[in-house]
Amino acid sequence: CGLMDLCSAAEVLVVGAGGIGCELLKDLVLTGFSKISIIDLDTIEVSNLNRQLLFQRQHVGRPKVEVARQSALLYNPSAVITTYHDNIQSPQYDTDFFKQFSLVMNALDNKAARNHVNRMCLAADVTLVESGSAGYLGQVTVIKKGRTECYECQPKPSTKTFPGCTIRNTPSEPVHCVVWAKYLFSQLFGEPDAENDVSPEVDGETAKSTRAWVQGIHYDPALLLNKLFSTDISCLLRMEQLWTHRKPPTPLIVENLCTANSSEELSSRDNILPDQKIWSLRECVEVFIESLKVLRKQQLSVGDLTWDKDDGAAMDFVAAASNLRAHVFEIPRKSRFDIKSIAGSIIPAVATTNAIIAGLIVMEALKILAGDTSLCKSTYLPKYPNPRKQLFISCPLAPPNPKCYVCAPRPEVTLVTNVKILSVLNFQEKVQVLFYLMHTQMSFL
């Protein structure tokens, strides 16, 4: 049985239809894979079009998996592509679902989903090809139960790149709100970028650009606050499919914002350095309005501004906007100090990186189907060639970490704490959480 026959017969699962997922699906059908399932919850946005080649302007607002299938079939009409417009973490995608596949390929953009797929593949004993990209950097590796490290064998750094749909529509972490606030700064005061407009997309159409809208209201603070944190949020709530598996946001009323009291503030705030305080809602509103006025005055004086974390007004604006958005989505607010550190380390997505990573995934998939798993490698794509002029750096797959609490034969967690400051009640709560997590993870394996 030749390699092409193996590709044609294999049933494979692609998780994610974004930057890497689009390139991967195209590569798979061109390589000869004819039984492909793909799952993704998101819909297409304008900001996707510069790096997700299977989508075009007329597709905005439609499910990514649906359009990706239609576009991929143009490359190979004989392929059978099954789509799931859903969350891979939904209960119906259990071990039996994963066991039907010869191979699973991740093209995800968040750690929580990667952790879930990693555990399900371990439980189903299905080989997983894991991948990721960050700017010009990329990585591909193979995960096989009992033979290689799993995704959680080593701690992972926080992601620095984020899909536009997450930033605009479904933030779930403080960093998503910080990125959104930086986009807002550019829309209001810098050189506007249509791909990073903060206005939500409803029914496949993008509203009037934020820059054009705010110029029409002459940068009125109250009207701007109402649009960003009430009207736009109400628009998002009309996209009901977004909230099937997510907690919906709560629009803010401008009058409530302007009269919010400070009772929520920490009692110890007087003992905290100014930059390390977490502002109340009222403080966020006040800082937002004041920084808006200062930045508008600068813009009228010198023209378009460039965001600089060391510029006081620019940093205040991003911190205030970020925290107000975090409150709407019930995400913990952060101090100005924390937001400054987050805002200074954001990396844009690069289309060519995704294309290279997708090609490397297919190469590893071919080795696995051919039974040559011993030839599989972890491959890294650095920003620059190494001293030997190599663009790709490959290394053997690492063995499982015996201390991994996910894939080790006997998972263990070591709890280190300061008994002088930790109360018995807090200790009990932490142990209960750890026990629950370990029990859940062990039930997968």
Short mmCIF file of C-alpha atoms in Angstrom, two decimals:
data_model
loop_
_atom_site.label_atom_id
_atom_site.label_comp_id
_atom_site.label_asym_id
_atom_site.label_seq_id
_atom_site.Cartn_x
_atom_site.Cartn_y
_atom_site.Cartn_z
CA CYS A 1 0.00 0.00 0.00
CA GLY A 2 1.64 3.24 -1.14
CA LEU A 3 1.79 6.50 0.75
CA MET A 4 -0.85 8.09 -1.47
CA ASP A 5 -3.21 5.22 -0.70
CA LEU A 6 -2.59 5.71 3.01
CA CYS A 7 -3.39 9.41 2.71
CA SER A 8 -6.57 8.70 0.79
CA ALA A 9 -7.75 6.11 3.33
CA ALA A 10 -6.81 7.96 6.52
CA GLU A 11 -9.47 9.87 8.44
CA VAL A 12 -7.91 12.97 9.97
CA LEU A 13 -9.18 15.78 12.19
CA VAL A 14 -8.11 19.40 11.89
CA VAL A 15 -8.89 21.50 14.96
CA GLY A 16 -9.08 25.17 14.00
CA ALA A 17 -9.83 26.97 10.73
CA GLY A 18 -7.88 30.17 11.26
CA GLY A 19 -4.46 31.24 10.01
CA ILE A 20 -2.73 27.86 10.23
CA GLY A 21 -5.96 25.90 9.74
CA CYS A 22 -6.71 27.43 6.32
CA GLU A 23 -3.21 26.73 5.05
CA LEU A 24 -3.31 23.24 6.52
CA LEU A 25 -6.65 22.30 4.95
CA LYS A 26 -5.42 23.49 1.54
CA ASP A 27 -2.18 21.51 1.92
CA LEU A 28 -4.03 18.36 2.99
CA VAL A 29 -6.38 18.23 0.00
CA LEU A 30 -3.50 18.97 -2.39
CA THR A 31 -1.41 16.22 -0.79
CA GLY A 32 -4.11 13.61 -1.34
CA PHE A 33 -5.96 13.42 1.96
CA SER A 34 -9.58 12.76 1.10
CA LYS A 35 -11.31 12.12 4.46
CA ILE A 36 -10.95 15.28 6.51
CA SER A 37 -12.99 16.58 9.44
CA ILE A 38 -12.51 20.17 10.59
CA ILE A 39 -13.94 21.93 13.63
CA ASP A 40 -14.01 25.61 14.54
CA LEU A 41 -16.51 27.80 16.38
CA ASP A 42 -15.66 31.17 14.83
CA THR A 43 -17.16 33.17 11.98
CA ILE A 44 -15.19 35.10 9.35
CA GLU A 45 -14.26 38.72 9.96
CA VAL A 46 -12.66 41.35 7.74
CA SER A 47 -9.50 41.20 9.86
CA ASN A 48 -9.06 37.53 8.84
CA LEU A 49 -8.76 38.22 5.13
CA ASN A 50 -5.11 39.31 5.03
CA ARG A 51 -3.80 35.94 6.22
CA GLN A 52 -6.52 33.29 5.83
CA LEU A 53 -6.42 32.47 2.14
CA LEU A 54 -9.62 30.43 1.93
CA PHE A 55 -11.81 33.43 2.80
CA GLN A 56 -12.89 36.44 0.73
CA ARG A 57 -14.82 39.63 1.44
CA GLN A 58 -18.19 38.16 0.51
CA HIS A 59 -17.69 35.42 3.13
CA VAL A 60 -17.58 37.79 6.12
CA GLY A 61 -20.05 36.72 8.79
CA ARG A 62 -20.25 33.06 7.72
CA PRO A 63 -18.84 30.11 9.71
CA LYS A 64 -15.15 29.56 8.98
CA VAL A 65 -15.47 25.79 8.61
CA GLU A 66 -18.27 26.07 6.06
CA VAL A 67 -16.39 28.46 3.77
CA ALA A 68 -13.06 26.67 4.31
CA ARG A 69 -14.66 23.44 3.08
CA GLN A 70 -16.12 25.08 -0.01
CA SER A 71 -12.82 26.76 -0.89
CA ALA A 72 -10.71 23.66 -0.26
CA LEU A 73 -12.93 21.54 -2.51
CA LEU A 74 -11.97 23.81 -5.40
CA TYR A 75 -8.44 22.39 -5.06
CA ASN A 76 -9.63 18.77 -4.87
CA PRO A 77 -13.35 18.21 -5.57
CA SER A 78 -13.09 14.49 -4.75
CA ALA A 79 -12.18 15.11 -1.09
CA VAL A 80 -14.79 14.43 1.59
CA ILE A 81 -14.66 17.24 4.16
CA THR A 82 -16.90 17.07 7.21
CA THR A 83 -17.38 20.31 9.14
CA TYR A 84 -18.31 21.03 12.74
CA HIS A 85 -19.20 24.65 13.55
CA ASP A 86 -18.73 24.09 17.25
CA ASN A 87 -16.40 24.22 20.22
CA ILE A 88 -13.98 21.27 20.40
CA GLN A 89 -14.35 21.40 24.19
CA SER A 90 -18.06 20.54 24.02
CA PRO A 91 -18.94 17.26 25.82
CA GLN A 92 -20.14 15.47 22.67
CA TYR A 93 -16.57 15.39 21.33
CA ASP A 94 -15.49 12.64 23.69
CA THR A 95 -12.89 9.89 23.40
CA ASP A 96 -15.09 7.89 21.02
CA PHE A 97 -15.16 10.90 18.69
CA PHE A 98 -11.36 11.16 18.70
CA LYS A 99 -10.82 7.40 18.29
CA GLN A 100 -12.36 7.45 14.81
CA PHE A 101 -9.37 9.40 13.47
CA SER A 102 -5.98 8.12 12.40
CA LEU A 103 -4.43 11.46 13.25
CA VAL A 104 -5.36 14.80 14.85
CA MET A 105 -3.74 18.09 13.80
CA ASN A 106 -4.04 21.16 15.98
CA ALA A 107 -4.28 24.64 14.43
CA LEU A 108 -5.47 26.41 17.56
CA ASP A 109 -4.84 29.85 19.01
CA ASN A 110 -5.35 29.38 22.74
CA LYS A 111 -3.82 27.28 25.49
CA ALA A 112 -7.07 26.04 27.05
CA ALA A 113 -8.23 24.35 23.83
CA ARG A 114 -4.74 22.94 23.22
CA ASN A 115 -4.72 21.43 26.70
CA HIS A 116 -8.12 19.85 26.08
CA VAL A 117 -7.20 18.30 22.72
CA ASN A 118 -3.91 17.07 24.18
CA ARG A 119 -5.74 15.21 26.95
CA MET A 120 -8.41 13.81 24.65
CA CYS A 121 -5.79 12.46 22.24
CA LEU A 122 -3.93 10.86 25.14
CA ALA A 123 -7.16 9.29 26.36
CA ALA A 124 -8.05 8.02 22.88
CA ASP A 125 -4.44 7.02 22.12
CA VAL A 126 -4.46 9.01 18.88
CA THR A 127 -1.32 10.72 17.60
CA LEU A 128 -1.48 14.50 17.73
CA VAL A 129 0.52 16.96 15.63
CA GLU A 130 0.73 20.17 17.66
CA SER A 131 1.63 23.53 16.13
CA GLY A 132 1.74 27.23 16.80
CA SER A 133 3.04 30.53 15.49
CA ALA A 134 3.89 33.93 16.93
CA GLY A 135 4.95 36.56 14.45
CA TYR A 136 7.90 35.16 12.52
CA LEU A 137 8.34 32.28 14.98
CA GLY A 138 6.71 28.88 14.64
CA GLN A 139 6.85 25.34 15.94
CA VAL A 140 5.56 21.87 15.03
CA THR A 141 5.86 18.77 17.19
CA VAL A 142 4.33 15.29 17.47
CA ILE A 143 2.65 13.94 20.60
CA LYS A 144 2.29 10.18 21.04
CA LYS A 145 1.05 8.65 24.29
CA GLY A 146 3.80 6.93 26.24
CA ARG A 147 6.53 7.83 23.73
CA THR A 148 6.82 11.62 23.67
CA GLU A 149 6.20 14.64 25.82
CA CYS A 150 2.60 15.73 25.86
CA TYR A 151 1.64 19.37 25.38
CA GLU A 152 1.56 19.93 29.14
CA CYS A 153 4.78 18.16 30.10
CA GLN A 154 6.57 21.53 30.11
CA PRO A 155 5.16 24.94 31.18
CA LYS A 156 4.13 27.15 28.29
CA PRO A 157 4.58 30.93 28.09
CA SER A 158 1.51 33.10 27.63
CA THR A 159 0.48 33.70 24.03
CA LYS A 160 1.43 37.04 22.45
CA THR A 161 -0.71 36.86 19.29
CA PHE A 162 -4.48 36.88 19.19
CA PRO A 163 -7.08 36.43 16.44
CA GLY A 164 -9.06 39.54 15.54
CA CYS A 165 -12.39 37.85 16.21
CA THR A 166 -11.36 37.17 19.80
CA ILE A 167 -10.21 40.74 20.34
CA ARG A 168 -13.31 42.32 18.79
CA ASN A 169 -16.06 39.93 19.86
CA THR A 170 -15.16 37.39 22.54
CA PRO A 171 -12.36 38.48 24.90
CA SER A 172 -11.75 36.09 27.77
CA GLU A 173 -8.46 37.30 29.27
CA PRO A 174 -7.12 40.69 30.39
CA VAL A 175 -4.60 40.71 27.54
CA HIS A 176 -7.45 40.58 24.99
CA CYS A 177 -8.84 43.79 26.48
CA VAL A 178 -5.41 45.43 26.40
CA VAL A 179 -4.98 44.60 22.70
CA TRP A 180 -8.47 45.97 22.01
CA ALA A 181 -7.62 49.19 23.83
CA LYS A 182 -4.45 49.61 21.76
CA TYR A 183 -6.48 49.11 18.60
CA LEU A 184 -8.91 51.74 19.87
CA PHE A 185 -6.04 54.19 20.44
CA SER A 186 -4.89 53.73 16.84
CA GLN A 187 -8.42 54.18 15.52
CA LEU A 188 -8.95 57.41 17.43
CA PHE A 189 -5.54 59.06 17.42
CA GLY A 190 -3.12 57.14 15.18
CA GLU A 191 -3.07 55.92 11.61
CA PRO A 192 -6.33 53.91 11.36
CA ASP A 193 -6.13 50.31 10.18
CA ALA A 194 -9.40 48.86 8.86
CA GLU A 195 -8.30 45.35 9.81
CA ASN A 196 -8.06 46.36 13.48
CA ASP A 197 -11.24 48.41 13.74
CA VAL A 198 -12.87 47.84 17.11
CA SER A 199 -16.45 48.07 15.82
CA PRO A 200 -18.20 44.67 15.94
CA GLU A 201 -19.35 42.96 12.76
CA VAL A 202 -23.03 42.02 12.67
CA ASP A 203 -24.64 39.95 9.90
CA GLY A 204 -21.45 40.01 7.87
CA GLU A 205 -21.22 43.81 7.71
CA THR A 206 -18.83 46.10 9.50
CA ALA A 207 -20.31 49.26 10.93
CA LYS A 208 -19.05 52.73 10.03
CA SER A 209 -15.36 52.95 10.91
CA THR A 210 -14.59 54.08 14.43
CA ARG A 211 -12.46 57.00 13.19
CA ALA A 212 -15.22 58.31 10.92
CA TRP A 213 -17.82 57.89 13.64
CA VAL A 214 -15.84 59.64 16.37
CA GLN A 215 -14.99 62.53 14.05
CA GLY A 216 -18.71 62.94 13.41
CA ILE A 217 -19.37 63.38 17.13
CA HIS A 218 -16.30 65.60 17.60
CA TYR A 219 -14.73 63.17 20.09
CA ASP A 220 -17.52 63.66 22.62
CA PRO A 221 -16.51 61.53 25.67
CA ALA A 222 -20.02 60.60 26.81
CA LEU A 223 -21.15 59.52 23.34
CA LEU A 224 -17.95 57.56 22.81
CA LEU A 225 -18.30 55.77 26.14
CA ASN A 226 -21.89 54.87 25.29
CA LYS A 227 -20.92 53.47 21.88
CA LEU A 228 -17.94 51.42 23.06
CA PHE A 229 -19.39 49.91 26.22
CA SER A 230 -23.15 49.85 25.60
CA THR A 231 -24.23 50.10 21.94
CA ASP A 232 -21.43 47.93 20.54
CA ILE A 233 -21.93 45.37 23.29
CA SER A 234 -25.64 45.19 22.51
CA CYS A 235 -24.70 44.51 18.88
CA LEU A 236 -22.51 41.61 20.00
CA LEU A 237 -25.34 40.14 22.04
CA ARG A 238 -27.42 39.87 18.86
CA MET A 239 -24.83 37.37 17.54
CA GLU A 240 -26.41 34.61 19.58
CA GLN A 241 -24.15 31.83 18.30
CA LEU A 242 -21.19 33.48 20.04
CA TRP A 243 -22.73 32.95 23.46
CA THR A 244 -23.82 29.32 23.16
CA HIS A 245 -20.76 28.20 25.11
CA ARG A 246 -19.63 31.55 26.52
CA LYS A 247 -20.95 33.87 29.18
CA PRO A 248 -22.40 36.94 27.41
CA PRO A 249 -21.17 40.44 28.25
CA THR A 250 -23.23 43.03 30.10
CA PRO A 251 -23.63 46.46 28.45
CA LEU A 252 -22.86 49.45 30.64
CA ILE A 253 -25.11 52.46 30.97
CA VAL A 254 -23.20 55.71 30.55
CA GLU A 255 -25.10 57.37 33.39
CA ASN A 256 -24.13 54.53 35.71
CA LEU A 257 -20.51 54.82 34.63
CA CYS A 258 -20.38 58.50 35.37
CA THR A 259 -21.95 58.07 38.80
CA ALA A 260 -20.25 54.81 39.82
CA ASN A 261 -18.96 54.92 43.38
CA SER A 262 -15.62 53.73 44.68
CA SER A 263 -16.89 51.20 47.22
CA GLU A 264 -15.41 48.34 45.19
CA GLU A 265 -11.86 49.54 45.71
CA LEU A 266 -9.45 47.58 47.89
CA SER A 267 -9.31 48.71 51.51
CA SER A 268 -5.51 48.63 51.35
CA ARG A 269 -5.26 50.94 48.34
CA ASP A 270 -3.54 53.68 50.37
CA ASN A 271 -0.64 51.34 50.98
CA ILE A 272 -0.19 50.52 47.26
CA LEU A 273 1.96 52.42 44.80
CA PRO A 274 -0.19 54.51 42.40
CA ASP A 275 0.64 52.41 39.32
CA GLN A 276 -0.20 49.20 41.17
CA LYS A 277 -3.68 50.23 42.26
CA ILE A 278 -6.66 48.72 40.47
CA TRP A 279 -8.88 51.62 39.50
CA SER A 280 -12.57 51.68 40.37
CA LEU A 281 -15.07 52.06 37.54
CA ARG A 282 -15.46 55.73 38.33
CA GLU A 283 -11.70 56.24 38.19
CA CYS A 284 -11.56 54.40 34.86
CA VAL A 285 -14.20 56.72 33.44
CA GLU A 286 -12.46 59.82 34.76
CA VAL A 287 -9.06 58.74 33.40
CA PHE A 288 -10.64 57.77 30.06
CA ILE A 289 -12.24 61.21 29.65
CA GLU A 290 -9.19 63.18 30.76
CA SER A 291 -6.71 61.22 28.63
CA LEU A 292 -9.09 61.46 25.65
CA LYS A 293 -9.01 65.27 25.91
CA VAL A 294 -5.21 65.38 26.22
CA LEU A 295 -4.62 63.02 23.29
CA ARG A 296 -7.13 64.84 21.08
CA LYS A 297 -5.33 68.11 21.77
CA GLN A 298 -1.99 66.50 20.85
CA GLN A 299 -3.50 65.06 17.67
CA LEU A 300 -4.81 68.44 16.54
CA SER A 301 -1.40 69.94 17.22
CA VAL A 302 0.99 67.40 15.64
CA GLY A 303 -1.21 65.05 13.59
CA ASP A 304 -1.59 61.27 13.97
CA LEU A 305 -0.04 59.87 17.15
CA THR A 306 1.97 56.69 17.70
CA TRP A 307 1.20 54.69 20.81
CA ASP A 308 4.05 54.67 23.32
CA LYS A 309 3.83 52.89 26.64
CA ASP A 310 6.05 55.60 28.14
CA ASP A 311 3.66 58.37 27.14
CA GLY A 312 1.51 59.12 30.18
CA ALA A 313 -1.72 60.08 28.43
CA ALA A 314 -1.47 57.21 25.92
CA MET A 315 -0.84 54.70 28.70
CA ASP A 316 -3.68 56.11 30.82
CA PHE A 317 -6.09 55.85 27.91
CA VAL A 318 -5.23 52.22 27.16
CA ALA A 319 -5.38 51.26 30.84
CA ALA A 320 -8.78 52.90 31.37
CA ALA A 321 -10.33 51.54 28.14
CA SER A 322 -8.94 48.07 28.82
CA ASN A 323 -10.38 47.93 32.33
CA LEU A 324 -13.80 49.20 31.26
CA ARG A 325 -13.99 46.51 28.58
CA ALA A 326 -12.80 43.89 31.07
CA HIS A 327 -15.63 44.86 33.40
CA VAL A 328 -18.20 44.44 30.61
CA PHE A 329 -16.98 40.88 29.95
CA GLU A 330 -16.49 40.04 33.65
CA ILE A 331 -12.74 39.73 33.24
CA PRO A 332 -10.53 40.76 36.19
CA ARG A 333 -9.29 44.32 35.87
CA LYS A 334 -5.58 45.06 36.09
CA SER A 335 -3.41 47.80 37.49
CA ARG A 336 -1.82 50.39 35.22
CA PHE A 337 1.54 48.74 35.93
CA ASP A 338 0.30 45.31 34.78
CA ILE A 339 -1.38 46.72 31.68
CA LYS A 340 1.80 48.56 30.73
CA SER A 341 3.81 45.33 30.84
CA ILE A 342 1.17 43.49 28.78
CA ALA A 343 0.78 46.24 26.19
CA GLY A 344 4.50 46.40 25.49
CA SER A 345 4.79 42.78 24.33
CA ILE A 346 2.19 42.12 21.59
CA ILE A 347 3.25 40.32 18.39
CA PRO A 348 1.25 40.48 15.11
CA ALA A 349 0.33 37.36 13.13
CA VAL A 350 2.26 36.71 9.89
CA ALA A 351 0.66 34.84 6.96
CA THR A 352 3.90 33.35 5.60
CA THR A 353 4.74 31.86 9.00
CA ASN A 354 1.37 30.10 9.06
CA ALA A 355 1.95 28.73 5.54
CA ILE A 356 5.35 27.30 6.50
CA ILE A 357 4.02 25.75 9.70
CA ALA A 358 1.12 24.12 7.81
CA GLY A 359 3.58 22.52 5.39
CA LEU A 360 5.64 21.15 8.27
CA ILE A 361 2.49 19.67 9.85
CA VAL A 362 1.73 17.74 6.66
CA MET A 363 5.30 16.44 6.50
CA GLU A 364 5.00 15.03 10.03
CA ALA A 365 1.57 13.60 9.18
CA LEU A 366 3.05 11.70 6.23
CA LYS A 367 5.72 10.16 8.46
CA ILE A 368 3.09 9.03 10.96
CA LEU A 369 0.84 7.45 8.32
CA ALA A 370 3.83 5.68 6.78
CA GLY A 371 4.65 4.15 10.16
CA ASP A 372 7.93 6.09 10.43
CA THR A 373 7.18 7.79 13.74
CA SER A 374 10.80 7.34 14.74
CA LEU A 375 11.64 9.91 12.05
CA CYS A 376 9.27 12.52 13.49
CA LYS A 377 10.91 15.65 14.84
CA SER A 378 10.11 18.82 16.71
CA THR A 379 10.77 21.59 14.21
CA TYR A 380 11.25 25.24 15.09
CA LEU A 381 11.07 28.23 12.77
CA PRO A 382 13.26 31.05 14.15
CA LYS A 383 13.08 34.67 13.11
CA TYR A 384 16.51 34.49 11.48
CA PRO A 385 18.63 31.58 10.12
CA ASN A 386 21.11 30.16 12.62
CA PRO A 387 24.92 30.50 12.15
CA ARG A 388 24.83 27.43 9.88
CA LYS A 389 22.33 29.26 7.63
CA GLN A 390 19.51 26.87 8.59
CA LEU A 391 16.00 28.31 8.55
CA PHE A 392 14.46 25.23 10.19
CA ILE A 393 15.85 23.78 13.40
CA SER A 394 14.83 20.18 14.09
CA CYS A 395 15.46 18.08 17.16
CA PRO A 396 14.38 14.61 18.34
CA LEU A 397 11.08 14.29 20.15
CA ALA A 398 11.54 14.47 23.92
CA PRO A 399 10.39 11.53 26.06
CA PRO A 400 7.48 11.98 28.49
CA ASN A 401 8.14 14.01 31.61
CA PRO A 402 7.78 11.54 34.52
CA LYS A 403 6.54 14.40 36.71
CA CYS A 404 3.85 15.57 34.29
CA TYR A 405 0.50 15.68 36.10
CA VAL A 406 -1.34 14.92 32.84
CA CYS A 407 0.44 12.04 31.11
CA ALA A 408 2.57 10.43 33.85
CA PRO A 409 1.51 6.89 34.89
CA ARG A 410 0.87 8.20 38.42
CA PRO A 411 0.14 11.94 38.20
CA GLU A 412 1.19 13.92 41.26
CA VAL A 413 1.03 17.57 42.25
CA THR A 414 3.34 19.11 44.83
CA LEU A 415 1.86 21.99 46.79
CA VAL A 416 4.29 24.53 48.24
CA THR A 417 2.88 27.17 50.56
CA ASN A 418 3.81 29.58 53.31
CA VAL A 419 2.14 28.25 56.47
CA LYS A 420 2.71 31.57 58.23
CA ILE A 421 0.28 33.49 56.02
CA LEU A 422 -2.03 30.82 54.56
CA SER A 423 -5.19 30.14 56.54
CA VAL A 424 -6.53 26.62 57.04
CA LEU A 425 -9.66 27.48 55.07
CA ASN A 426 -7.68 28.74 52.07
CA PHE A 427 -5.46 25.69 52.24
CA GLN A 428 -8.50 23.41 52.21
CA GLU A 429 -9.98 25.24 49.21
CA LYS A 430 -6.74 25.02 47.21
CA VAL A 431 -6.36 21.30 47.92
CA GLN A 432 -9.96 20.69 46.86
CA VAL A 433 -9.37 22.50 43.56
CA LEU A 434 -6.16 20.56 42.88
CA PHE A 435 -7.87 17.28 43.76
CA TYR A 436 -10.70 18.06 41.36
CA LEU A 437 -8.27 18.95 38.55
CA MET A 438 -6.21 15.80 39.08
CA HIS A 439 -9.31 13.61 39.26
CA THR A 440 -10.65 15.12 36.02
CA GLN A 441 -7.35 14.71 34.19
CA MET A 442 -6.81 11.14 35.46
CA SER A 443 -10.28 10.17 34.28
CA PHE A 444 -9.17 11.07 30.74
CA LEU A 445 -6.14 8.75 30.83
#
